[in-house]
mmCIF file of C-alpha atoms and ligand atoms in Angstrom:
data_model
loop_
_atom_site.group_PDB
_atom_site.id
_atom_site.type_symbol
_atom_site.label_atom_id
_atom_site.label_comp_id
_atom_site.label_asym_id
_atom_site.label_seq_id
_atom_site.Cartn_x
_atom_site.Cartn_y
_atom_site.Cartn_z
ATOM 1 C CA MET A 184 14.751 2.693 -15.146
ATOM 2 C CA ASN A 185 12.584 4.878 -17.095
ATOM 3 C CA TYR A 186 8.950 4.558 -16.236
ATOM 4 C CA GLU A 187 6.016 5.775 -18.544
ATOM 5 C CA ASN A 188 3.009 5.465 -16.128
ATOM 6 C CA ILE A 189 4.807 6.180 -12.742
ATOM 7 C CA TYR A 190 7.490 8.540 -11.359
ATOM 8 C CA ILE A 191 9.458 8.507 -8.137
ATOM 9 C CA GLU A 192 10.882 11.260 -6.057
ATOM 10 C CA GLU A 193 13.222 10.489 -3.019
ATOM 11 C CA GLU A 194 13.916 12.972 -0.330
ATOM 12 C CA ASN A 195 15.372 11.998 3.026
ATOM 13 C CA SER A 196 15.161 8.398 2.631
ATOM 14 C CA ILE A 197 11.490 8.519 1.787
ATOM 15 C CA ALA A 198 10.483 7.602 -1.840
ATOM 16 C CA THR A 199 7.286 8.790 -3.246
ATOM 17 C CA ILE A 200 5.888 6.849 -6.205
ATOM 18 C CA THR A 201 3.222 8.687 -8.118
ATOM 19 C CA ILE A 202 0.961 6.824 -10.586
ATOM 20 C CA ASP A 203 0.697 8.938 -13.193
ATOM 21 C CA ARG A 204 -2.320 8.518 -15.632
ATOM 22 C CA PRO A 205 -4.507 11.449 -14.559
ATOM 23 C CA LYS A 206 -6.470 11.472 -17.859
ATOM 24 C CA LYS A 207 -7.500 7.524 -17.020
ATOM 25 C CA LEU A 208 -7.963 8.484 -13.361
ATOM 26 C CA ASN A 209 -4.687 6.566 -12.799
ATOM 27 C CA ALA A 210 -6.362 3.473 -13.572
ATOM 28 C CA LEU A 211 -4.089 0.552 -13.426
ATOM 29 C CA ASN A 212 -3.218 -1.107 -16.748
ATOM 30 C CA LYS A 213 -1.028 -3.934 -17.310
ATOM 31 C CA ASP A 214 2.391 -1.683 -17.824
ATOM 32 C CA THR A 215 1.629 0.194 -14.843
ATOM 33 C CA ILE A 216 1.545 -2.923 -12.629
ATOM 34 C CA ARG A 217 4.572 -3.970 -14.206
ATOM 35 C CA GLU A 218 6.411 -0.789 -13.513
ATOM 36 C CA LEU A 219 5.065 -0.512 -10.043
ATOM 37 C CA HIS A 220 6.304 -3.768 -9.283
ATOM 38 C CA THR A 221 9.798 -2.939 -10.674
ATOM 39 C CA ALA A 222 9.867 0.220 -8.623
ATOM 40 C CA PHE A 223 8.955 -1.420 -5.411
ATOM 41 C CA LYS A 224 11.362 -4.244 -5.807
ATOM 42 C CA GLU A 225 14.226 -1.720 -6.616
ATOM 43 C CA LEU A 226 13.362 0.756 -3.743
ATOM 44 C CA ASP A 227 12.977 -2.111 -1.366
ATOM 45 C CA GLU A 228 16.340 -3.446 -2.316
ATOM 46 C CA ASP A 229 18.036 -0.048 -2.046
ATOM 47 C CA ALA A 230 18.870 0.389 1.917
ATOM 48 C CA THR A 231 19.022 3.989 1.552
ATOM 49 C CA THR A 232 14.915 3.915 1.148
ATOM 50 C CA LYS A 233 13.473 3.616 4.486
ATOM 51 C CA VAL A 234 9.716 4.272 3.511
ATOM 52 C CA ILE A 235 7.748 4.505 0.522
ATOM 53 C CA ILE A 236 4.703 6.599 -0.209
ATOM 54 C CA ILE A 237 2.091 5.928 -3.073
ATOM 55 C CA THR A 238 -0.097 8.471 -4.334
ATOM 56 C CA GLY A 239 -1.806 9.205 -7.538
ATOM 57 C CA SER A 240 -1.337 12.249 -9.778
ATOM 58 C CA GLY A 241 -3.807 15.104 -10.026
ATOM 59 C CA GLU A 242 -6.504 16.152 -7.520
ATOM 60 C CA LYS A 243 -9.211 13.933 -8.438
ATOM 61 C CA ALA A 244 -7.836 10.169 -7.961
ATOM 62 C CA PHE A 245 -5.453 8.008 -6.201
ATOM 63 C CA VAL A 246 -6.433 5.214 -8.530
ATOM 64 C CA ALA A 247 -9.814 4.643 -10.086
ATOM 65 C CA GLY A 248 -9.440 0.854 -10.471
ATOM 66 C CA ALA A 249 -7.989 -1.630 -12.727
ATOM 67 C CA ASP A 250 -8.142 -0.581 -16.367
ATOM 68 C CA ILE A 251 -11.462 -1.823 -17.348
ATOM 69 C CA SER A 252 -10.882 -1.340 -21.232
ATOM 70 C CA GLU A 253 -8.138 -4.084 -20.960
ATOM 71 C CA PHE A 254 -10.304 -6.836 -19.645
ATOM 72 C CA ALA A 255 -13.815 -6.272 -20.947
ATOM 73 C CA ASP A 256 -13.251 -9.354 -23.592
ATOM 74 C CA PHE A 257 -11.632 -11.549 -21.345
ATOM 75 C CA SER A 258 -12.432 -15.590 -20.986
ATOM 76 C CA MET A 259 -13.028 -17.267 -17.477
ATOM 77 C CA LYS A 260 -9.058 -18.509 -17.988
ATOM 78 C CA GLU A 261 -7.707 -14.915 -18.717
ATOM 79 C CA GLY A 262 -9.857 -13.337 -15.846
ATOM 80 C CA GLY A 263 -8.146 -15.861 -13.302
ATOM 81 C CA LYS A 264 -4.825 -15.197 -14.874
ATOM 82 C CA LEU A 265 -5.278 -11.403 -14.450
ATOM 83 C CA ALA A 266 -6.064 -11.564 -10.620
ATOM 84 C CA ALA A 267 -3.351 -14.277 -9.844
ATOM 85 C CA LYS A 268 -0.822 -12.173 -11.946
ATOM 86 C CA GLY A 269 -1.863 -9.004 -10.396
ATOM 87 C CA GLN A 270 -1.833 -10.489 -6.856
ATOM 88 C CA GLU A 271 1.528 -12.094 -7.332
ATOM 89 C CA LEU A 272 3.139 -8.871 -9.051
ATOM 90 C CA LEU A 273 1.767 -6.132 -7.065
ATOM 91 C CA PHE A 274 -0.788 -6.495 -4.229
ATOM 92 C CA ASP A 275 0.803 -9.290 -2.257
ATOM 93 C CA MET A 276 4.108 -7.915 -2.841
ATOM 94 C CA VAL A 277 3.319 -4.736 -1.380
ATOM 95 C CA GLU A 278 1.805 -6.259 1.679
ATOM 96 C CA ASN A 279 4.625 -8.504 2.399
ATOM 97 C CA LEU A 280 7.510 -5.750 1.481
ATOM 98 C CA GLY A 281 10.006 -5.419 4.237
ATOM 99 C CA THR A 282 10.024 -1.529 3.469
ATOM 100 C CA PRO A 283 6.955 0.183 5.136
ATOM 101 C CA VAL A 284 4.335 1.363 2.575
ATOM 102 C CA ILE A 285 2.092 4.443 3.302
ATOM 103 C CA ALA A 286 -0.882 4.828 0.676
ATOM 104 C CA ALA A 287 -1.699 8.549 0.356
ATOM 105 C CA VAL A 288 -5.207 8.264 -0.834
ATOM 106 C CA ASN A 289 -5.712 11.796 -2.720
ATOM 107 C CA GLY A 290 -9.188 11.217 -4.400
ATOM 108 C CA PHE A 291 -11.063 8.111 -5.796
ATOM 109 C CA ALA A 292 -9.898 4.746 -4.607
ATOM 110 C CA LEU A 293 -11.934 2.405 -6.375
ATOM 111 C CA GLY A 294 -11.620 -1.174 -7.240
ATOM 112 C CA GLY A 295 -8.062 -2.124 -7.622
ATOM 113 C CA GLY A 296 -7.231 1.258 -6.503
ATOM 114 C CA LEU A 297 -8.626 0.562 -2.956
ATOM 115 C CA GLU A 298 -7.281 -2.789 -3.233
ATOM 116 C CA LEU A 299 -3.714 -1.167 -3.921
ATOM 117 C CA ALA A 300 -4.209 1.160 -0.783
ATOM 118 C CA MET A 301 -5.442 -1.737 1.303
ATOM 119 C CA ALA A 302 -2.378 -3.746 0.528
ATOM 120 C CA CYS A 303 -0.244 -1.017 1.726
ATOM 121 C CA HIS A 304 0.749 -1.251 5.509
ATOM 122 C CA PHE A 305 -1.470 2.062 6.146
ATOM 123 C CA ARG A 306 -3.505 4.449 4.512
ATOM 124 C CA VAL A 307 -3.849 8.333 5.021
ATOM 125 C CA ALA A 308 -6.733 10.178 2.896
ATOM 126 C CA SER A 309 -7.257 13.599 1.651
ATOM 127 C CA ASP A 310 -10.881 15.082 2.842
ATOM 128 C CA ASN A 311 -12.102 14.515 -0.968
ATOM 129 C CA ALA A 312 -11.365 10.879 -0.996
ATOM 130 C CA ARG A 313 -14.150 8.423 -1.997
ATOM 131 C CA MET A 314 -13.245 4.760 -1.599
ATOM 132 C CA GLY A 315 -15.203 1.606 -2.627
ATOM 133 C CA LEU A 316 -15.147 -1.871 -4.448
ATOM 134 C CA PRO A 317 -17.764 -1.413 -7.372
ATOM 135 C CA GLU A 318 -16.842 -4.473 -9.174
ATOM 136 C CA VAL A 319 -20.417 -6.159 -8.853
ATOM 137 C CA THR A 320 -21.574 -3.248 -11.035
ATOM 138 C CA LEU A 321 -19.383 -4.536 -13.677
ATOM 139 C CA GLY A 322 -20.625 -8.119 -13.096
ATOM 140 C CA VAL A 323 -17.439 -9.194 -11.275
ATOM 141 C CA ILE A 324 -15.889 -9.359 -7.964
ATOM 142 C CA PRO A 325 -12.857 -7.578 -6.337
ATOM 143 C CA GLY A 326 -9.859 -9.844 -7.746
ATOM 144 C CA TYR A 327 -6.937 -8.166 -6.386
ATOM 145 C CA GLY A 328 -7.389 -9.287 -2.554
ATOM 146 C CA GLY A 329 -10.162 -6.968 -1.757
ATOM 147 C CA THR A 330 -12.695 -9.746 -0.480
ATOM 148 C CA GLN A 331 -9.953 -10.665 1.774
ATOM 149 C CA ARG A 332 -8.263 -7.237 3.065
ATOM 150 C CA LEU A 333 -11.465 -5.115 3.152
ATOM 151 C CA PRO A 334 -13.050 -7.388 5.970
ATOM 152 C CA GLN A 335 -9.847 -7.394 7.879
ATOM 153 C CA LEU A 336 -9.834 -3.655 7.817
ATOM 154 C CA VAL A 337 -13.502 -2.605 8.408
ATOM 155 C CA GLY A 338 -15.027 -6.059 9.680
ATOM 156 C CA LYS A 339 -17.026 -8.565 8.027
ATOM 157 C CA GLY A 340 -20.464 -6.820 7.802
ATOM 158 C CA ARG A 341 -19.322 -3.514 6.673
ATOM 159 C CA ALA A 342 -16.986 -5.319 4.005
ATOM 160 C CA MET A 343 -20.278 -7.431 2.706
ATOM 161 C CA GLU A 344 -22.417 -4.245 2.545
ATOM 162 C CA MET A 345 -19.702 -2.214 0.690
ATOM 163 C CA ILE A 346 -19.065 -4.934 -2.004
ATOM 164 C CA MET A 347 -22.763 -5.880 -2.450
ATOM 165 C CA THR A 348 -23.971 -2.261 -2.700
ATOM 166 C CA ALA A 349 -20.897 -0.971 -4.584
ATOM 167 C CA GLY A 350 -21.173 2.188 -2.601
ATOM 168 C CA MET A 351 -18.433 4.716 -1.771
ATOM 169 C CA LEU A 352 -17.330 5.638 1.571
ATOM 170 C CA ASP A 353 -16.379 9.431 1.740
ATOM 171 C CA ALA A 354 -13.184 10.003 3.817
ATOM 172 C CA GLU A 355 -14.807 10.671 7.317
ATOM 173 C CA LYS A 356 -16.699 7.353 6.908
ATOM 174 C CA ALA A 357 -13.599 5.524 5.862
ATOM 175 C CA LEU A 358 -11.701 7.180 9.049
ATOM 176 C CA ALA A 359 -14.533 5.955 11.179
ATOM 177 C CA SER A 360 -14.456 2.481 9.635
ATOM 178 C CA GLY A 361 -10.600 2.060 10.194
ATOM 179 C CA LEU A 362 -9.868 1.937 6.446
ATOM 180 C CA VAL A 363 -7.914 5.113 6.746
ATOM 181 C CA ASN A 364 -5.852 6.189 9.874
ATOM 182 C CA TYR A 365 -6.135 10.003 9.311
ATOM 183 C CA VAL A 366 -7.914 12.520 6.886
ATOM 184 C CA VAL A 367 -6.280 15.886 6.013
ATOM 185 C CA PRO A 368 -7.046 18.582 3.560
ATOM 186 C CA GLN A 369 -5.336 17.727 0.280
ATOM 187 C CA GLU A 370 -2.585 19.965 0.443
ATOM 188 C CA GLU A 371 -1.503 18.461 3.821
ATOM 189 C CA LEU A 372 -1.810 14.996 2.484
ATOM 190 C CA LEU A 373 1.818 14.229 1.414
ATOM 191 C CA PRO A 374 3.348 16.418 4.137
ATOM 192 C CA LEU A 375 1.425 14.271 6.894
ATOM 193 C CA CYS A 376 2.548 11.042 5.124
ATOM 194 C CA LYS A 377 6.381 12.526 4.874
ATOM 195 C CA LYS A 378 5.990 13.407 8.670
ATOM 196 C CA LEU A 379 4.914 9.809 9.596
ATOM 197 C CA ALA A 380 7.481 8.124 7.218
ATOM 198 C CA SER A 381 10.154 10.412 8.823
ATOM 199 C CA LYS A 382 9.034 9.187 12.411
ATOM 200 C CA ILE A 383 9.209 5.707 10.868
ATOM 201 C CA SER A 384 12.459 6.053 9.327
ATOM 202 C CA ASN A 385 14.267 7.110 12.766
ATOM 203 C CA ASN A 386 13.674 3.275 14.090
ATOM 204 C CA SER A 387 15.254 0.315 13.203
ATOM 205 C CA ALA A 388 14.530 -0.823 9.496
ATOM 206 C CA VAL A 389 15.423 -4.459 10.661
ATOM 207 C CA ALA A 390 12.908 -4.540 13.479
ATOM 208 C CA ILE A 391 10.261 -2.984 11.463
ATOM 209 C CA LYS A 392 10.528 -5.561 8.655
ATOM 210 C CA GLN A 393 10.171 -8.208 11.341
ATOM 211 C CA ALA A 394 7.222 -6.453 12.718
ATOM 212 C CA ILE A 395 5.542 -6.373 9.419
ATOM 213 C CA LYS A 396 6.216 -10.161 8.675
ATOM 214 C CA ALA A 397 4.670 -11.129 12.226
ATOM 215 C CA ILE A 398 1.578 -8.745 11.834
ATOM 216 C CA ASN A 399 0.966 -10.036 8.401
ATOM 217 C CA ALA A 400 1.318 -13.724 9.792
ATOM 218 C CA GLY A 401 -1.711 -13.424 12.083
ATOM 219 C CA TYR A 402 -3.824 -12.727 8.772
ATOM 220 C CA SER A 403 -2.531 -15.732 6.836
ATOM 221 C CA TYR A 404 -4.659 -18.777 6.990
ATOM 222 C CA ASP A 405 -1.499 -20.977 6.915
ATOM 223 C CA LYS A 406 0.581 -19.420 9.466
ATOM 224 C CA ASP A 407 0.576 -19.191 13.232
ATOM 225 C CA GLY A 408 1.362 -15.394 14.146
ATOM 226 C CA TYR A 409 2.299 -16.119 17.399
ATOM 227 C CA ALA A 410 5.086 -18.457 16.329
ATOM 228 C CA VAL A 411 6.104 -16.070 13.941
ATOM 229 C CA GLU A 412 6.530 -13.341 16.466
ATOM 230 C CA ILE A 413 8.466 -15.543 18.596
ATOM 231 C CA ASP A 414 11.004 -16.224 15.660
ATOM 232 C CA ALA A 415 11.030 -12.691 14.476
ATOM 233 C CA PHE A 416 11.616 -11.725 18.197
ATOM 234 C CA GLY A 417 14.407 -13.960 18.651
ATOM 235 C CA SER A 418 16.149 -12.952 15.347
ATOM 236 C CA CYS A 419 16.202 -9.265 16.276
ATOM 237 C CA PHE A 420 18.772 -10.205 18.972
ATOM 238 C CA GLY A 421 21.115 -11.111 16.554
ATOM 239 C CA THR A 422 21.117 -7.831 14.670
ATOM 240 C CA ASN A 423 23.311 -4.877 15.065
ATOM 241 C CA ASP A 424 20.086 -2.595 15.227
ATOM 242 C CA PHE A 425 19.276 -4.328 18.533
ATOM 243 C CA LYS A 426 22.971 -3.669 19.928
ATOM 244 C CA GLU A 427 22.733 -0.192 19.002
ATOM 245 C CA GLY A 428 19.158 0.534 20.178
ATOM 246 C CA THR A 429 19.853 -0.967 23.579
ATOM 247 C CA ALA A 430 23.200 0.644 24.006
ATOM 248 C CA ALA A 431 21.969 4.292 23.019
ATOM 249 C CA PHE A 432 19.045 3.612 25.583
ATOM 250 C CA LEU A 433 21.477 2.527 28.347
ATOM 251 C CA GLU A 434 23.783 5.426 27.400
ATOM 252 C CA LYS A 435 20.800 7.876 27.436
ATOM 253 C CA ARG A 436 21.474 8.881 23.898
ATOM 254 C CA LYS A 437 19.486 8.835 20.411
ATOM 255 C CA ALA A 438 20.065 5.555 18.473
ATOM 256 C CA ASN A 439 21.730 5.699 15.268
ATOM 257 C CA PHE A 440 20.610 2.431 13.530
ATOM 258 C CA PRO A 441 22.902 0.827 11.175
ATOM 259 C CA GLY A 442 20.210 -1.180 9.549
ATOM 260 C CA SER A 443 21.897 -4.496 9.856
HETATM 261 N N1 COA B 649 -10.606 1.750 -16.245
HETATM 262 C C1 COA B 649 -10.386 2.457 -17.347
HETATM 263 N N2 COA B 649 -10.613 3.743 -17.548
HETATM 264 C C2 COA B 649 -11.076 4.448 -16.570
HETATM 265 C C3 COA B 649 -11.325 4.082 -15.279
HETATM 266 C C4 COA B 649 -11.108 2.211 -15.142
HETATM 267 N N3 COA B 649 -11.258 1.825 -14.058
HETATM 268 N N4 COA B 649 -11.900 4.940 -14.372
HETATM 269 C C5 COA B 649 -11.904 5.978 -14.951
HETATM 270 N N5 COA B 649 -11.504 5.703 -16.380
HETATM 271 C C6 COA B 649 -11.357 6.828 -17.558
HETATM 272 C C7 COA B 649 -12.781 7.156 -18.073
HETATM 273 O O1 COA B 649 -13.105 5.952 -18.974
HETATM 274 C C8 COA B 649 -12.511 8.279 -18.760
HETATM 275 O O2 COA B 649 -11.840 8.233 -20.022
HETATM 276 P P1 COA B 649 -12.294 8.894 -21.206
HETATM 277 O O3 COA B 649 -12.148 10.689 -20.859
HETATM 278 O O4 COA B 649 -11.395 8.477 -22.371
HETATM 279 O O5 COA B 649 -13.634 8.731 -21.634
HETATM 280 C C9 COA B 649 -11.644 9.058 -17.900
HETATM 281 O O6 COA B 649 -11.019 7.901 -16.991
HETATM 282 C C10 COA B 649 -12.084 9.855 -16.867
HETATM 283 O O7 COA B 649 -13.403 9.373 -16.232
HETATM 284 P P2 COA B 649 -14.739 9.908 -16.033
HETATM 285 O O8 COA B 649 -15.628 8.524 -15.960
HETATM 286 O O9 COA B 649 -15.234 10.695 -17.313
HETATM 287 O O10 COA B 649 -14.804 10.900 -14.741
HETATM 288 P P3 COA B 649 -15.910 11.041 -13.752
HETATM 289 O O11 COA B 649 -15.594 12.167 -12.877
HETATM 290 O O12 COA B 649 -17.334 11.370 -14.604
HETATM 291 O O13 COA B 649 -16.198 9.861 -12.917
HETATM 292 C C11 COA B 649 -15.570 7.741 -11.575
HETATM 293 C C12 COA B 649 -15.190 9.403 -12.157
HETATM 294 C C13 COA B 649 -14.575 7.499 -10.782
HETATM 295 C C14 COA B 649 -16.828 7.841 -10.711
HETATM 296 C C15 COA B 649 -15.858 6.920 -12.773
HETATM 297 O O14 COA B 649 -14.772 7.221 -13.539
HETATM 298 C C16 COA B 649 -15.657 5.765 -12.534
HETATM 299 O O15 COA B 649 -16.765 5.080 -12.264
HETATM 300 N N6 COA B 649 -14.757 4.663 -13.067
HETATM 301 C C17 COA B 649 -14.743 3.183 -12.891
HETATM 302 C C18 COA B 649 -14.549 2.719 -11.391
HETATM 303 C C19 COA B 649 -14.674 1.279 -11.335
HETATM 304 O O16 COA B 649 -15.726 0.753 -11.585
HETATM 305 N N7 COA B 649 -13.526 0.798 -10.915
HETATM 306 C C20 COA B 649 -13.271 -0.560 -10.475
HETATM 307 C C21 COA B 649 -12.662 -1.226 -11.743
HETATM 308 S S1 COA B 649 -12.410 -2.864 -11.443
#
């Protein structure tokens, strides 16, 4: 697949997707969202890809938001459709992807950019990163899941304040709020993400997929997270990864998971 707005590099079962519109601070236009959808789908279906890292090109921005030029003249109906389509194609898809996704937040993550980072399974930031949901300065609200995922990550009061003031958190504040897991200098950002990805890739991909499902169920209004966990736990016992993992432990050797 040829992409115009993103590129993908793969090394040691770790795929890095880079959003590549640096002149527009990697703002998410319709084409970029479609390309990201296809890329995530293909990488998720490729059994050799164990972890996906997503980042922005250049040193200034992860993603500075949805592309404002594309929706400035939208009607109410078109606005609703924009949010629904984006959530379906990208944000909900990434959150529920079976392959772990790490956001490498390398600069501004604003609006749809922070929403994309929050849809990822966890986030690592460079020390120049700045994060916020400035939509109310434009007369709209976050529409790619931001009103739901920000309170999950930082708590309701902090999310209310961030969304109402449209203020930005610097990397250290984002770390203290639980929005990101680590803050490192920019040159160490991808190496750290790859180190974490490598650790993840040594573990059972099948079990990790079930864990993502169970964790996400707890944040879903129509699911019982504990019941989903019981089901997911039980289904692990039918996998080759479970046979290998337990056998390797008992034989005092390193597991070599078949991924099935
Ligand atoms: N949508 C469309 N274009 C965007 C954009 C967005 N969300 N964010 C940045 N850009 C474009 C700018 O229009 C500019 O394009 P131009 O050179 O053709 O004029 C280019 O990216 C560089 O941005 P600029 O504003 O000149 O950089 P800056 O360093 O002065 O400011 C930001 C950086 C991030 C503070 C500023 O770009 C900004 O506030 N962006 C919008 C953030 C936002 O509201 N996001 C939520 C959208 S829902």
